[in-house]
Amino acid sequence: MNTFDAVVVGGGHNGLAAAVHLSRRGWSVAVVEAGAAAGGAVKTAELTLPGFRHDVFAMNLSMFAGSPFFATYKDELVAHGLRFLPVSDCFASVFRDHTYLGVSADLDKTLSAIFAISKKDAVAWRDMVERFRADAPHIFALLGSPMPSVAAVRAVVSAWRKQGVAWLADTARLLLATPRDFLDAHFHSPQVKAMLAAWGMHLDFAPDTAGGALFPYIEAMADQSFGMVVGDGGADTIIKAMCGLLRAEGVDIRLRSPVVEIETKMGAACGVRLADGTRIGARRAVVANLHPQLVFGSLLPPDPGRAEFDARVARIRPGPGTMMIHLALDGPPSWRAGEPLGRFAYVHIAPDLTMMSKVYAEAASGLLPAEPVLVVGQPTAIDPSRAPEGKHILWVQVRALPSAIVGDAAGTIEARDWDRAKEPYAERVLELLEQYAPGLRSKLIGRAVFSPLDLERENPCLIGGDNLSGSHHLDQNFIFRPVAGYSRYRTPVRRLYMCGASTWPGAGTGAGSGFMLAKMLAGSAKGT
């Protein structure tokens, strides 16, 4: 049996980030991944036709580019092929009258677009950008600290000293506010409000969900202030670079190696057993970059002493389901709102807050939404290399959907299981797209549809098609992620640790949990 200091179970980007840092701190590390390729929810593949490279799940790499992990290992990752492409026009929303409003990296361009709708909101936008410049160091310091920790306390104390008590009160309100309340307090135009509220639907924050204001604020202001990036050739550029770095470090990466048991001895994790019977020992840590329900529901033997914790894990509530539709096109979409809309990385079809609230309520009730929220990614607008010359791809994320179908809000789809409902529902999505981009069907030369059930089949951590690995509502975030008392990556099993989207700071491509855990294990995170 080969034995290492640490065994990382799951080759998603958080697990790889943990492996990179531990190996650079002198630990011997093995990474075991069930799939044929590492990456987890960051993968790029030819899903439709040869030469059309689609980001299967995540597309936006801005969180990775701005992460402490990338700042620490930038030179090494770039040396192993990591390449980003900057995005000039970041995101936009289209409205029912077929106008649009977007945020570009050029502040004057954004302000001009908002000014045409509301002079007051243009002023408010500029003021918010200025506020964000003061907010960002403190907010990112908090989000980049283990929860709870001395580092988190220091981030708050530093903010108090530099910004004062009033700033702390305003920030606390931001952390607790609903998107609607936050937006109503700052803007007048329904278009500006809808453009920002759409980011809440990327997670599981409907307009009236408490705690939902932070992400739209951070995403919009970060895109405005720092820009957005995508991967050159695909989001998997970060995975290829990390794997290349790990192999150069001598790290053992084993693909097609599903773990069937995390082995324990005297109450401590001591290794893993693979499906083929191979056993790999771990002297210091087993890092599970998996959903906790997979770890404690199937990979560990039952333990009466762990019953309360296991029950809490079993109650982790998923976010809404997601459908991914990947389209290969013979030409770019022809947006009714105008040709410039085709230059944006993301186009949200979520025209007003009422519609977003209705979609979320329908999905939460088990209904297929009559008019779904669509996040339309246009990667070939930034990176033409992802398709043959003159061709294009669209990345369409459908938010939010039920994992289990009890009915159809429109009353036209009779199927109550996703294997039968996915194609009729994909047709509904295409009909909606056609309303905003006429002639899209005539350009369609290939498509791949992943229902919520398909997403879970593709990546078992996406339980019920939840691409968040657990709701981000306040009762499952911060010190409650994944469960109360275990937000610092430890578990009741000694030497068994968790990282990934199910743990703090949650979903996204920032590699935060993997990097923070590795720093804690290697003893290089001062004050944690």
Coordinates of C-alpha atoms in Angstrom, one line a residue:
M1 CA 0.0 0.0 0.0
N2 CA 1.4 3.4 -1.0
T3 CA 1.1 6.0 1.8
F4 CA 1.2 9.8 1.5
D5 CA 1.0 12.6 4.0
A6 CA -2.4 13.6 2.5
V7 CA -4.9 12.0 0.1
V8 CA -7.2 14.4 -1.7
V9 CA -10.5 12.8 -2.7
G10 CA -12.0 14.7 -5.6
G11 CA -10.1 16.5 -8.3
G12 CA -12.2 19.7 -8.5
H13 CA -10.4 23.0 -8.4
N14 CA -10.6 23.3 -4.5
G15 CA -9.0 19.9 -4.1
L16 CA -6.3 20.7 -6.6
A17 CA -5.6 24.0 -4.9
A18 CA -5.2 22.2 -1.5
A19 CA -2.9 19.7 -3.2
V20 CA -0.8 22.4 -4.7
H21 CA -0.3 24.3 -1.5
L22 CA 0.4 21.2 0.6
S23 CA 2.9 19.8 -1.9
R24 CA 4.7 23.2 -2.0
R25 CA 4.9 23.0 1.8
G26 CA 6.7 19.7 1.6
W27 CA 3.8 17.3 2.0
S28 CA 3.6 14.2 -0.1
V29 CA 0.2 14.2 -1.8
A30 CA -2.0 11.9 -3.8
V31 CA -5.2 13.1 -5.7
V32 CA -7.8 10.5 -6.5
E33 CA -10.6 11.4 -9.0
A34 CA -13.5 9.2 -10.0
G35 CA -13.9 10.8 -13.5
A36 CA -11.8 10.5 -16.6
A37 CA -10.6 14.1 -16.1
A38 CA -10.0 16.4 -13.1
G39 CA -12.0 19.5 -12.8
G40 CA -15.2 18.8 -11.0
A41 CA -17.6 21.6 -12.0
V42 CA -14.8 23.3 -14.1
K43 CA -14.6 21.3 -17.3
T44 CA -14.4 22.1 -21.0
A45 CA -15.4 19.5 -23.6
E46 CA -16.7 19.0 -27.2
L47 CA -20.3 18.4 -26.2
T48 CA -22.0 19.1 -29.5
L49 CA -19.8 18.8 -32.6
P50 CA -16.0 18.4 -33.1
G51 CA -14.2 21.7 -32.7
F52 CA -16.9 23.3 -30.5
R53 CA -15.4 23.6 -27.0
H54 CA -18.1 24.1 -24.3
D55 CA -17.6 25.0 -20.7
V56 CA -19.7 22.2 -19.2
F57 CA -20.5 24.0 -15.9
A58 CA -18.6 27.1 -14.8
M59 CA -17.5 29.7 -17.4
N60 CA -16.6 32.9 -15.5
L61 CA -13.1 32.7 -14.0
S62 CA -13.0 36.1 -12.4
M63 CA -13.1 34.7 -8.9
F64 CA -10.1 32.5 -9.6
A65 CA -8.2 35.4 -11.2
G66 CA -8.8 37.6 -8.1
S67 CA -8.2 34.8 -5.5
P68 CA -5.4 34.7 -2.9
F69 CA -4.5 31.2 -4.3
F70 CA -3.8 32.7 -7.8
A71 CA -1.9 35.6 -6.3
T72 CA 0.3 33.1 -4.5
Y73 CA 0.9 30.7 -7.4
K74 CA 0.5 33.0 -10.4
D75 CA 3.9 32.5 -11.9
E76 CA 3.9 28.8 -11.6
L77 CA 0.4 28.4 -13.0
V78 CA 1.2 30.7 -16.0
A79 CA 4.3 28.7 -16.6
H80 CA 2.1 25.6 -16.9
G81 CA -0.2 27.2 -19.5
L82 CA -2.8 29.2 -17.6
R83 CA -4.2 31.9 -19.8
F84 CA -7.0 34.4 -19.2
L85 CA -8.8 36.6 -21.7
P86 CA -10.2 39.9 -20.4
V87 CA -13.8 40.8 -21.1
S88 CA -14.6 44.4 -22.1
D89 CA -18.4 44.0 -22.0
C90 CA -19.2 42.0 -18.9
F91 CA -22.9 41.4 -18.5
A92 CA -26.2 42.8 -19.6
S93 CA -29.9 42.3 -19.1
V94 CA -32.6 42.4 -21.9
F95 CA -36.0 43.7 -21.2
R96 CA -39.5 43.0 -22.6
D97 CA -39.4 46.0 -24.9
H98 CA -36.2 44.6 -26.4
T99 CA -33.9 47.2 -25.0
Y100 CA -30.9 46.2 -22.9
L101 CA -28.7 47.6 -20.2
G102 CA -25.1 46.4 -19.6
V103 CA -22.0 46.8 -17.5
S104 CA -18.7 47.3 -19.3
A105 CA -15.2 47.5 -17.9
D106 CA -15.2 51.1 -19.2
L107 CA -16.9 53.0 -16.4
D108 CA -17.9 55.9 -18.7
K109 CA -19.5 53.5 -21.1
T110 CA -21.6 52.0 -18.3
L111 CA -22.5 55.4 -16.9
S112 CA -23.6 56.6 -20.4
A113 CA -26.0 53.6 -20.7
I114 CA -27.5 54.1 -17.2
F115 CA -27.7 57.9 -17.8
A116 CA -29.9 57.3 -20.8
I117 CA -32.4 55.6 -18.5
S118 CA -32.0 57.6 -15.2
K119 CA -29.7 60.5 -14.4
K120 CA -30.2 59.8 -10.7
D121 CA -29.1 56.2 -11.1
A122 CA -26.0 57.1 -13.1
V123 CA -25.0 59.3 -10.1
A124 CA -25.9 56.5 -7.7
W125 CA -23.8 54.0 -9.8
R126 CA -20.8 56.2 -9.7
D127 CA -21.2 56.7 -6.0
M128 CA -21.5 52.9 -5.4
V129 CA -18.3 52.3 -7.5
E130 CA -16.5 54.8 -5.2
R131 CA -17.9 53.1 -2.1
F132 CA -16.8 49.7 -3.4
R133 CA -13.2 50.8 -3.7
A134 CA -13.3 51.4 0.0
D135 CA -15.4 48.3 0.8
A136 CA -13.5 45.8 -1.3
P137 CA -10.4 45.3 0.8
H138 CA -12.4 44.7 4.0
I139 CA -15.1 42.6 2.4
F140 CA -12.7 40.4 0.6
A141 CA -10.5 40.0 3.7
L142 CA -13.6 38.7 5.6
L143 CA -14.7 36.4 2.8
G144 CA -11.1 35.1 2.5
S145 CA -10.8 34.2 6.2
P146 CA -11.8 30.9 7.8
M147 CA -15.1 31.2 9.5
P148 CA -14.9 31.8 12.4
S149 CA -11.3 32.7 13.0
V150 CA -8.9 35.3 14.5
A151 CA -8.2 36.4 10.9
A152 CA -12.0 37.1 10.4
V153 CA -12.0 39.2 13.6
R154 CA -8.9 41.1 12.5
A155 CA -10.6 41.9 9.2
V156 CA -13.6 43.3 11.1
V157 CA -11.4 45.3 13.5
S158 CA -9.3 46.7 10.7
A159 CA -12.5 47.8 8.9
W160 CA -13.8 49.4 12.1
R161 CA -10.5 51.4 12.6
K162 CA -10.4 52.6 9.0
Q163 CA -14.1 53.0 8.2
G164 CA -15.8 53.5 11.6
V165 CA -18.8 52.0 13.3
A166 CA -21.3 53.4 10.7
W167 CA -19.5 51.4 8.0
L168 CA -19.8 48.2 10.0
A169 CA -23.5 48.8 10.5
D170 CA -24.0 49.4 6.8
T171 CA -22.0 46.3 5.9
A172 CA -24.0 44.2 8.4
R173 CA -27.2 45.4 6.8
L174 CA -25.8 44.5 3.4
L175 CA -25.0 41.0 4.5
L176 CA -28.6 40.6 5.8
A177 CA -30.6 42.5 3.2
T178 CA -32.7 41.1 0.4
P179 CA -31.8 42.1 -3.1
R180 CA -35.0 44.1 -3.5
D181 CA -34.5 46.1 -0.3
F182 CA -30.8 46.8 -1.2
L183 CA -31.7 47.9 -4.7
D184 CA -34.7 50.0 -3.7
A185 CA -32.5 51.9 -1.3
H186 CA -30.0 52.8 -4.0
F187 CA -31.7 53.0 -7.4
H188 CA -34.9 54.2 -9.1
S189 CA -34.9 52.5 -12.5
P190 CA -36.5 49.1 -12.8
Q191 CA -34.0 48.2 -15.4
V192 CA -31.0 48.9 -13.2
K193 CA -32.6 46.9 -10.4
A194 CA -33.4 43.9 -12.7
M195 CA -29.8 44.0 -14.1
L196 CA -28.3 43.6 -10.7
A197 CA -30.9 41.3 -9.2
A198 CA -30.3 38.7 -11.9
W199 CA -27.0 37.9 -10.2
G200 CA -28.8 36.7 -7.2
M201 CA -30.4 34.0 -9.3
H202 CA -27.0 32.7 -10.1
L203 CA -27.0 31.5 -6.5
D204 CA -30.4 30.8 -4.9
F205 CA -31.4 34.4 -4.0
A206 CA -34.7 35.5 -5.3
P207 CA -35.4 39.2 -5.0
D208 CA -37.0 38.9 -1.5
T209 CA -34.5 36.4 0.0
A210 CA -32.7 37.7 3.1
G211 CA -28.9 37.7 2.6
G212 CA -29.2 37.9 -1.1
A213 CA -27.9 41.5 -1.6
L214 CA -24.2 40.8 -1.2
F215 CA -23.5 38.7 -4.3
P216 CA -25.2 41.1 -6.8
Y217 CA -23.3 44.0 -5.2
I218 CA -19.9 42.3 -5.2
E219 CA -20.3 40.8 -8.7
A220 CA -21.5 44.0 -10.4
M221 CA -19.0 46.2 -8.7
A222 CA -16.1 43.8 -9.1
D223 CA -16.8 43.5 -12.8
Q224 CA -17.1 47.3 -13.1
S225 CA -13.9 47.9 -11.1
F226 CA -11.7 45.0 -12.1
G227 CA -13.3 43.6 -15.2
M228 CA -14.2 39.9 -15.9
V229 CA -12.0 37.1 -17.4
V230 CA -12.7 33.8 -19.1
G231 CA -10.3 31.1 -19.8
D232 CA -8.3 31.1 -23.1
G233 CA -9.6 28.0 -24.9
G234 CA -12.0 27.1 -22.0
A235 CA -12.4 27.3 -18.3
D236 CA -10.4 24.1 -17.9
T237 CA -7.2 26.2 -18.4
I238 CA -7.1 26.5 -14.6
I239 CA -7.4 22.8 -14.2
K240 CA -4.8 21.9 -16.8
A241 CA -2.3 24.4 -15.2
M242 CA -2.9 23.1 -11.7
C243 CA -2.5 19.5 -12.8
G244 CA 0.6 20.4 -14.7
L245 CA 2.1 22.1 -11.7
L246 CA 1.2 19.1 -9.4
R247 CA 2.7 16.6 -11.8
A248 CA 5.9 18.7 -11.9
E249 CA 5.9 18.6 -8.1
G250 CA 5.7 14.8 -8.2
V251 CA 2.1 14.6 -7.0
D252 CA 0.3 11.4 -7.8
I253 CA -3.0 12.2 -9.7
R254 CA -5.1 9.1 -10.3
L255 CA -8.0 9.4 -12.6
R256 CA -10.9 6.9 -13.1
S257 CA -10.2 6.0 -9.5
P258 CA -13.5 6.2 -7.5
V259 CA -13.2 5.9 -3.7
V260 CA -15.6 3.5 -2.1
E261 CA -14.4 3.9 1.4
I262 CA -12.6 6.3 3.6
E263 CA -10.7 4.0 6.0
T264 CA -10.4 4.8 9.7
K265 CA -8.3 3.5 12.6
M266 CA -9.0 4.4 16.2
G267 CA -11.4 7.2 15.2
A268 CA -9.0 8.8 12.7
A269 CA -9.0 8.8 8.9
C270 CA -6.0 6.8 7.7
G271 CA -6.5 6.3 4.0
V272 CA -8.9 5.4 1.2
R273 CA -10.0 2.2 -0.6
L274 CA -10.7 2.4 -4.4
A275 CA -13.3 0.5 -6.4
D276 CA -10.6 -1.8 -7.8
G277 CA -9.5 -2.7 -4.2
T278 CA -6.4 -0.5 -4.1
R279 CA -5.7 1.0 -0.7
I280 CA -3.9 4.4 -0.3
G281 CA -2.7 5.4 3.1
A282 CA -2.8 8.9 4.6
R283 CA -0.4 9.7 7.4
R284 CA -1.7 13.2 8.2
A285 CA -4.9 14.0 6.4
V286 CA -7.7 12.8 4.1
V287 CA -9.2 15.8 2.3
A288 CA -12.7 15.2 1.0
N289 CA -13.4 17.6 -1.8
L290 CA -16.9 16.2 -2.0
H291 CA -20.5 17.0 -0.9
P292 CA -20.7 16.1 2.8
Q293 CA -23.7 13.9 2.1
L294 CA -21.6 11.7 -0.2
V295 CA -18.8 11.5 2.4
F296 CA -20.9 10.7 5.5
G297 CA -23.7 9.0 3.6
S298 CA -21.7 6.3 1.8
L299 CA -17.9 6.5 2.2
L300 CA -17.7 6.1 6.0
P301 CA -19.0 3.3 8.1
P302 CA -21.8 4.2 10.5
D303 CA -20.7 5.4 13.9
P304 CA -23.3 5.9 16.7
G305 CA -21.0 8.6 18.2
R306 CA -21.4 10.6 15.0
A307 CA -25.2 10.2 14.8
E308 CA -26.1 13.9 15.5
F309 CA -23.5 15.2 13.0
D310 CA -24.7 12.7 10.4
A311 CA -28.3 13.8 10.9
R312 CA -27.3 17.5 10.4
V313 CA -25.4 16.6 7.2
A314 CA -28.4 14.7 5.9
R315 CA -30.5 17.8 6.4
I316 CA -28.3 20.1 4.2
R317 CA -30.7 21.8 1.9
P318 CA -29.9 22.0 -1.7
G319 CA -30.3 25.1 -3.8
P320 CA -32.6 25.0 -6.8
G321 CA -31.9 22.7 -9.7
T322 CA -30.2 23.9 -12.9
M323 CA -30.4 22.9 -16.5
M324 CA -27.5 23.5 -18.9
I325 CA -28.0 23.8 -22.6
H326 CA -25.0 24.0 -24.9
L327 CA -25.6 25.3 -28.4
A328 CA -23.4 25.1 -31.5
L329 CA -24.4 27.8 -34.0
D330 CA -23.7 28.6 -37.7
G331 CA -23.4 32.3 -36.8
P332 CA -23.8 34.7 -33.9
P333 CA -27.2 35.3 -32.4
S334 CA -29.1 38.2 -33.8
W335 CA -30.4 40.0 -30.7
R336 CA -33.5 42.2 -31.3
A337 CA -32.0 44.6 -28.7
G338 CA -29.1 45.3 -31.1
E339 CA -25.9 44.0 -32.4
P340 CA -23.8 45.4 -29.5
L341 CA -25.5 42.9 -27.1
G342 CA -23.6 40.1 -28.9
R343 CA -20.4 41.4 -27.4
F344 CA -21.3 40.8 -23.8
A345 CA -20.0 37.7 -22.0
Y346 CA -23.3 37.2 -20.2
V347 CA -26.8 38.2 -21.2
H348 CA -29.5 37.7 -18.6
I349 CA -33.0 37.1 -19.7
A350 CA -34.7 38.1 -16.4
P351 CA -36.5 41.3 -17.3
D352 CA -38.0 42.2 -14.0
L353 CA -38.0 41.4 -10.3
T354 CA -41.6 40.1 -10.4
M355 CA -40.7 37.5 -13.0
M356 CA -37.6 36.4 -11.0
S357 CA -39.7 36.0 -7.8
K358 CA -42.3 34.0 -9.7
V359 CA -39.7 31.7 -11.2
Y360 CA -38.2 31.0 -7.8
A361 CA -41.6 30.4 -6.2
E362 CA -42.6 28.0 -9.0
A363 CA -39.4 26.0 -8.7
A364 CA -39.6 25.8 -4.9
S365 CA -43.1 24.4 -5.3
G366 CA -41.9 21.7 -7.6
L367 CA -43.2 23.3 -10.8
L368 CA -41.4 23.8 -14.1
P369 CA -41.4 27.6 -14.4
A370 CA -43.5 28.9 -17.2
E371 CA -41.0 31.6 -18.1
P372 CA -37.5 30.6 -16.9
V373 CA -34.6 32.8 -16.0
L374 CA -31.9 32.3 -18.5
V375 CA -28.2 33.1 -18.2
V376 CA -26.8 33.2 -21.7
G377 CA -23.1 33.0 -22.0
Q378 CA -21.4 34.1 -25.3
P379 CA -17.9 32.7 -24.9
T380 CA -17.0 33.0 -28.6
A381 CA -17.7 36.7 -28.5
I382 CA -14.5 36.8 -26.4
D383 CA -12.7 33.7 -27.5
P384 CA -13.3 32.7 -31.1
S385 CA -11.0 29.8 -30.8
R386 CA -13.7 27.8 -29.0
A387 CA -15.5 27.1 -32.3
P388 CA -14.4 26.7 -36.0
E389 CA -14.0 29.9 -37.9
G390 CA -17.3 31.7 -38.4
K391 CA -19.1 29.5 -35.9
H392 CA -20.3 30.2 -32.4
I393 CA -21.4 28.6 -29.2
L394 CA -23.9 29.6 -26.5
W395 CA -23.7 28.6 -22.9
V396 CA -27.3 28.6 -21.5
Q397 CA -27.9 28.2 -17.8
V398 CA -31.6 27.8 -16.8
R399 CA -32.3 29.1 -13.3
A400 CA -34.1 28.0 -11.1
L401 CA -35.7 24.6 -11.5
P402 CA -37.1 21.9 -9.3
S403 CA -35.1 18.8 -8.7
A404 CA -38.3 16.7 -8.5
I405 CA -41.1 17.7 -10.8
V406 CA -44.7 17.8 -9.4
G407 CA -46.2 19.8 -12.2
D408 CA -45.8 22.4 -15.0
A409 CA -46.7 26.0 -14.3
A410 CA -47.6 26.5 -17.9
G411 CA -49.7 23.3 -18.0
T412 CA -48.2 21.9 -21.2
I413 CA -45.5 19.4 -20.1
E414 CA -47.0 16.2 -18.7
A415 CA -43.8 14.5 -17.8
R416 CA -43.0 14.3 -14.1
D417 CA -39.4 13.0 -14.4
W418 CA -36.5 14.8 -15.9
D419 CA -35.5 12.1 -18.4
R420 CA -38.8 12.7 -20.2
A421 CA -39.3 16.4 -19.4
K422 CA -35.8 17.7 -20.4
E423 CA -36.4 17.9 -24.1
P424 CA -39.8 19.5 -23.9
Y425 CA -38.4 22.0 -21.4
A426 CA -35.4 22.7 -23.5
E427 CA -37.8 23.5 -26.3
R428 CA -39.5 26.0 -24.0
V429 CA -36.1 27.6 -23.4
L430 CA -35.3 27.8 -27.1
E431 CA -38.7 29.4 -27.7
L432 CA -37.9 32.1 -25.2
L433 CA -34.5 32.6 -26.7
E434 CA -36.1 33.0 -30.1
Q435 CA -38.2 35.8 -28.8
Y436 CA -35.1 37.8 -28.0
A437 CA -32.9 36.5 -30.7
P438 CA -35.1 35.8 -33.8
G439 CA -33.7 33.2 -36.2
L440 CA -31.6 31.4 -33.6
R441 CA -33.1 28.0 -34.5
S442 CA -32.1 28.5 -38.1
K443 CA -28.5 28.8 -37.0
L444 CA -28.6 25.8 -34.7
I445 CA -26.3 23.0 -35.8
G446 CA -25.9 21.1 -32.6
R447 CA -27.1 21.0 -29.0
A448 CA -26.5 19.2 -25.7
V449 CA -29.0 19.4 -22.9
F450 CA -28.2 18.5 -19.3
S451 CA -31.2 18.3 -16.9
P452 CA -30.8 18.7 -13.2
L453 CA -30.7 14.9 -13.0
D454 CA -28.0 14.8 -15.8
L455 CA -25.9 17.3 -13.9
E456 CA -25.9 15.0 -10.8
R457 CA -25.0 12.0 -13.0
E458 CA -22.2 14.0 -14.5
N459 CA -21.0 15.2 -11.1
P460 CA -22.5 13.4 -8.0
C461 CA -21.7 16.4 -5.9
L462 CA -24.4 18.4 -7.7
I463 CA -27.2 16.7 -5.8
G464 CA -30.6 17.3 -7.4
G465 CA -28.9 19.3 -10.0
D466 CA -27.9 22.0 -7.4
N467 CA -24.8 23.5 -8.9
L468 CA -24.1 25.3 -5.5
S469 CA -23.6 22.1 -3.4
G470 CA -26.1 23.5 -0.9
S471 CA -28.2 26.5 -0.5
H472 CA -26.5 29.8 0.4
H473 CA -29.3 31.2 2.4
L474 CA -28.3 32.6 5.8
D475 CA -29.0 29.4 7.7
Q476 CA -26.5 27.6 5.5
N477 CA -23.8 30.2 5.1
F478 CA -20.9 31.7 7.1
I479 CA -20.5 29.7 10.3
F480 CA -23.4 27.4 9.3
R481 CA -21.6 26.0 6.2
P482 CA -21.8 23.1 5.8
V483 CA -23.3 22.6 9.3
A484 CA -23.0 24.6 12.6
G485 CA -19.8 23.9 14.5
Y486 CA -17.9 22.5 11.5
S487 CA -17.3 25.6 9.3
R488 CA -13.5 25.3 9.7
Y489 CA -13.2 22.3 7.4
R490 CA -12.8 19.8 10.2
T491 CA -15.1 16.8 10.8
P492 CA -15.9 14.6 13.8
V493 CA -13.5 12.1 12.3
R494 CA -9.9 13.1 13.2
R495 CA -7.6 13.8 10.2
L496 CA -10.6 13.9 7.9
Y497 CA -11.3 17.3 6.4
M498 CA -13.7 18.8 3.9
C499 CA -13.4 21.5 1.3
G500 CA -15.4 22.5 -1.8
A501 CA -18.5 24.4 -2.6
S502 CA -20.4 22.9 0.3
T503 CA -18.0 24.6 2.7
W504 CA -17.2 28.2 3.4
P505 CA -17.0 30.5 1.4
G506 CA -19.3 28.4 -0.8
A507 CA -19.7 28.1 -4.6
G508 CA -17.6 29.7 -7.2
T509 CA -14.2 29.4 -8.9
G510 CA -12.2 31.2 -6.2
A511 CA -10.6 28.0 -4.7
G512 CA -11.0 29.6 -1.3
S513 CA -11.9 26.6 0.8
G514 CA -9.2 24.4 -0.6
F515 CA -6.5 27.0 -0.2
M516 CA -7.6 28.0 3.3
L517 CA -7.8 24.4 4.5
A518 CA -4.3 23.7 3.1
K519 CA -2.8 26.7 4.8
M520 CA -4.3 25.6 8.1
L521 CA -3.0 22.1 7.7
A522 CA 0.4 23.3 6.7
G523 CA 0.6 25.8 9.5
S524 CA 1.0 28.8 7.3
A525 CA -2.2 30.6 8.0
K526 CA -1.4 33.0 10.8
G527 CA -4.1 33.9 13.2
T528 CA -6.7 31.3 11.9

